[in-house]
Every structure is written in structure tokens, then in C-alpha cells.
XYZ file of C-alpha atoms in Angstrom:
241
model
C 0.122 0.137 -0.367
C 0.936 3.367 -0.713
C 1.970 5.716 1.829
C 0.191 8.996 2.470
C 1.302 12.422 4.240
C -0.421 15.231 5.921
C 0.629 18.168 8.213
C -0.684 15.596 11.201
C -1.457 11.823 11.568
C -5.306 12.396 11.184
C -4.915 14.575 7.996
C -2.368 12.209 6.771
C -5.142 9.331 7.159
C -7.973 11.429 6.017
C -5.934 11.846 2.786
C -5.544 8.389 2.154
C -8.711 7.380 2.859
C -9.785 10.019 0.038
C -7.199 8.556 -2.291
C -8.528 4.598 -1.294
C -12.057 5.595 -1.318
C -12.248 3.428 2.055
C -13.720 3.990 5.249
C -11.834 4.261 8.529
C -13.432 0.823 9.524
C -11.969 -0.578 6.395
C -8.605 0.046 7.373
C -5.234 -0.751 9.481
C -3.199 2.471 10.472
C 0.498 1.864 10.250
C 2.210 5.211 11.841
C 5.711 5.648 9.556
C 6.211 9.218 11.357
C 4.041 11.317 13.200
C 5.425 14.446 12.219
C 5.751 16.070 15.675
C 7.767 15.758 18.907
C 6.024 18.006 21.700
C 3.747 21.001 21.836
C 6.532 23.534 21.664
C 8.324 21.798 18.515
C 8.519 23.799 15.622
C 9.682 23.262 11.888
C 7.386 20.055 12.124
C 8.173 17.252 9.472
C 4.886 16.240 7.676
C 3.107 12.895 9.308
C 3.541 9.564 7.337
C 1.168 6.644 7.813
C 0.908 3.551 5.788
C -3.383 2.456 5.090
C -3.480 -1.639 5.282
C -6.668 -2.583 3.860
C -8.480 -5.071 5.873
C -9.676 -8.587 4.372
C -13.109 -8.743 5.638
C -15.910 -9.934 3.599
C -18.622 -8.422 5.943
C -20.252 -4.718 5.425
C -18.296 -1.936 7.167
C -19.225 -1.759 11.079
C -20.986 1.220 10.471
C -24.054 -0.129 8.410
C -27.151 -0.735 10.469
C -28.894 -3.928 10.927
C -32.892 -3.889 11.404
C -33.696 -6.356 13.933
C -37.096 -7.349 12.517
C -38.437 -9.227 15.399
C -37.887 -6.032 17.778
C -38.401 -3.288 15.092
C -35.045 -1.441 16.221
C -31.860 -0.577 15.218
C -28.966 -2.547 16.205
C -25.129 -1.471 15.302
C -22.735 -4.316 14.569
C -20.263 -4.853 17.400
C -16.673 -3.800 16.127
C -14.018 -6.405 15.916
C -10.572 -6.028 18.394
C -8.787 -4.694 15.047
C -11.348 -1.808 14.440
C -11.334 -0.842 18.312
C -7.682 -0.458 17.868
C -7.953 1.649 14.994
C -10.707 3.889 16.694
C -8.530 4.201 19.820
C -5.433 4.978 17.985
C -7.651 7.716 16.059
C -8.658 9.287 19.092
C -5.510 9.466 20.809
C -4.297 11.221 17.928
C -6.776 13.642 18.308
C -5.656 14.444 21.740
C -2.295 15.216 20.445
C -3.397 16.869 17.566
C -5.672 19.470 19.901
C -2.589 19.484 22.222
C -0.677 21.208 19.425
C -3.463 23.240 18.546
C -3.703 24.840 22.219
C -0.003 25.180 22.049
C -0.124 27.351 18.924
C -2.870 29.315 20.077
C -1.210 30.363 23.266
C 2.007 30.759 22.004
C 0.205 33.682 19.914
C -1.627 35.027 22.822
C 1.960 35.678 24.403
C 1.645 33.035 27.353
C 4.400 30.712 27.882
C 3.014 27.589 29.248
C 3.435 23.697 29.786
C 0.530 21.426 28.880
C -0.152 18.464 30.674
C -2.871 16.060 29.355
C -4.959 13.556 31.276
C -7.266 11.383 29.058
C -9.887 9.031 30.700
C -12.529 7.384 29.214
C -14.509 10.057 27.179
C -12.914 13.304 29.138
C -9.885 15.168 28.290
C -8.438 17.505 30.524
C -5.709 19.994 29.279
C -4.116 21.468 32.485
C -1.881 24.435 31.897
C 1.028 25.186 33.567
C 1.921 28.929 33.517
C 3.000 32.092 35.432
C 0.385 33.770 33.270
C -2.459 32.262 34.782
C -4.626 35.508 34.952
C -4.283 36.301 31.199
C -5.050 32.869 30.174
C -8.149 32.727 32.156
C -9.569 36.206 32.054
C -12.430 38.037 33.603
C -14.823 35.516 35.614
C -13.086 32.585 32.975
C -13.980 34.130 29.864
C -10.674 33.673 27.719
C -10.693 30.185 29.218
C -14.349 28.967 28.496
C -14.075 30.514 25.100
C -10.440 28.480 24.173
C -12.194 25.224 25.369
C -15.052 26.155 23.437
C -12.608 25.961 20.597
C -10.553 23.046 21.593
C -13.863 21.279 22.113
C -14.958 22.197 18.498
C -11.317 20.775 17.065
C -11.661 17.686 18.648
C -15.420 16.893 17.369
C -13.787 17.352 14.188
C -10.650 15.108 14.820
C -12.126 12.044 17.220
C -13.958 9.125 15.963
C -15.566 9.069 19.263
C -17.549 11.722 21.393
C -14.999 13.181 23.676
C -15.405 16.234 26.389
C -12.562 18.478 26.872
C -12.062 20.571 29.946
C -9.363 23.255 30.097
C -7.946 23.929 33.385
C -5.249 26.260 34.997
C -3.678 26.432 38.483
C -6.852 24.540 39.917
C -9.462 27.177 38.454
C -11.779 24.654 37.820
C -12.252 23.457 41.372
C -12.262 26.918 42.667
C -14.855 27.811 39.758
C -17.535 24.713 40.832
C -17.220 25.790 44.332
C -18.206 29.357 43.227
C -21.189 27.994 40.643
C -22.499 26.159 43.640
C -22.725 29.177 45.877
C -24.517 31.127 42.731
C -27.107 28.105 42.092
C -27.814 28.436 46.048
C -28.051 32.204 45.639
C -30.278 32.473 42.800
C -32.481 29.636 43.651
C -33.502 31.415 46.791
C -33.690 34.879 45.123
C -36.119 33.352 42.489
C -38.255 31.651 45.343
C -38.414 34.977 46.922
C -39.309 37.280 44.289
C -41.182 34.717 42.367
C -39.070 36.310 39.180
C -37.307 34.365 36.568
C -33.446 34.706 36.134
C -31.261 34.407 33.389
C -27.741 33.484 33.984
C -24.815 34.702 32.210
C -23.491 32.294 29.226
C -21.461 29.316 30.507
C -19.933 26.449 29.191
C -21.918 23.108 29.407
C -19.810 21.366 32.018
C -20.806 24.922 34.077
C -24.451 24.561 33.405
C -24.700 20.807 34.082
C -23.578 21.923 37.718
C -26.305 24.231 38.007
C -29.051 21.859 36.614
C -27.562 19.256 39.049
C -27.406 21.238 42.161
C -30.920 22.672 41.896
C -32.439 19.555 40.432
C -33.824 18.646 43.895
C -35.343 21.992 44.622
C -39.352 21.501 43.950
C -40.019 25.027 43.883
C -38.098 26.089 40.715
C -37.003 24.513 37.410
C -34.201 24.987 35.147
C -33.747 25.153 31.373
C -31.095 26.458 29.079
C -31.427 28.375 25.995
C -29.236 29.875 23.277
C -26.372 28.223 20.838
C -22.848 27.758 21.887
C -21.065 29.374 22.824
C -23.667 31.952 24.767
C -26.147 29.066 25.644
C -26.957 30.350 29.333
C -29.168 28.827 32.402
C -32.741 30.132 32.985
C -33.826 29.579 36.543
C -37.472 29.922 37.082
C -40.435 29.407 39.777
C -41.761 25.740 39.036
C -45.506 27.149 39.132
C -44.792 30.174 37.014
C -46.564 29.232 33.528
């Protein structure tokens, strides 16, 4: 099989799939050159991969099988080789997003190291920098905006859904405590005044915290409105129409 190149492994694989007219589930990936050696490495070489077509007779795993007895749609289980290929592509996506974040922070004039924690479907990029305030921004707006961009980038590169979290100096833990206090205060205000309150836009993980903290309060209800990255939570009296 020929060797395909790209600015990173993900792009090299995409170029190869387009040329061969195959799906990801139909090939095995042999990485010849990753093309990058670290987040802050410049003058990168192109990534090189070899795509090996699998010798299978079954239809691709993405094909849906109809269970006529249950009248439902069932996904065919992935083989060990297919799981390995997907895992490999997801790991490359995690690294590529890391390079992406390193480039952006460099343009922001922030000298930082990025530590990556990849567990199940969540990836945390933890920044170690002396310019925490600049990276976090007022009320976390800069960090949240960068997190949104990283999530969009991850969605484009990974073959599985993965949640992206950006943290710096334990900010997310402190912010979680702030969000809990905010949820308690807003719920009391809504109950006292009977008026609906719309909170400032928040990233998805913070909105989930608000919903979680207030879920057991039977006197109020919460909903989310708007589109990312300006989606926000509304807290309202439960009996208000």
C-alpha cells in the first residue's frame, strides 16, 4: 500500500482514505512518522502513514442491521482490530488538539506547559503557566472561549464523542465552588421574588453543575437556552407559566 502524508497523522489518514475511497473501519493504520515531537516543537515534519486494507467480507461496521422481530436498529459490534484503529485515531486527536492549544497560547504571548489527562470520554488539558490571569480572563471568559474552540476542534478530529476540559492552576475546582454558591443564591432569589432569572452564558460543564445543584429543589425549574458558546441557564419558579 502507498504511504500518505499530511500536516499531522489525522490529516494523513484522511488523505489516504480519500485516495483509496475507503472508510476508517476498512483499514488498519501503520504510523511511519508522527511528524511532531512535542507541543512546543517548531519546524515540524509531515506525518506519514501507511493504510492497510482489511481482508473482510462483512459490510462495514457503520452499517445498521434491522432487527425485524424487535423493529429496532442495532449496531454491529466492533472487532478488536476496529476498536484498536478507533482508539488510535482518538489518541491522535487528543495530541493534535494539544498542538492546536499550544499554538494559540503562543500567539497570546503565554509561555506554558500543557499536561494531558485522557480518561474514558473526557480529556483535560491542564496549563502550567506564570500568566494564569491572562489565560483565565475575567470570570473565566478567556479560558471558556479557548475550551469551546478546543471542543469544536476535538469534534472534528476524533471518531468518538469526547468532552474537553481546560484547566489552569486549579481554576476549575474553585469555579465549581463558585457555581454552587451562585446556584444557591439564585434559587433563593427566584423563590423570594417569584421572578425568572437568566444567568450569564456558561460552558456546558458549568451549566450541568447548575442543573445538578438545583434538580432536587421542587420549587424551581431550570432550562438552557441559546446556542454555543452563548448558551445560558434560566432559573424559574416551578409554578410560573
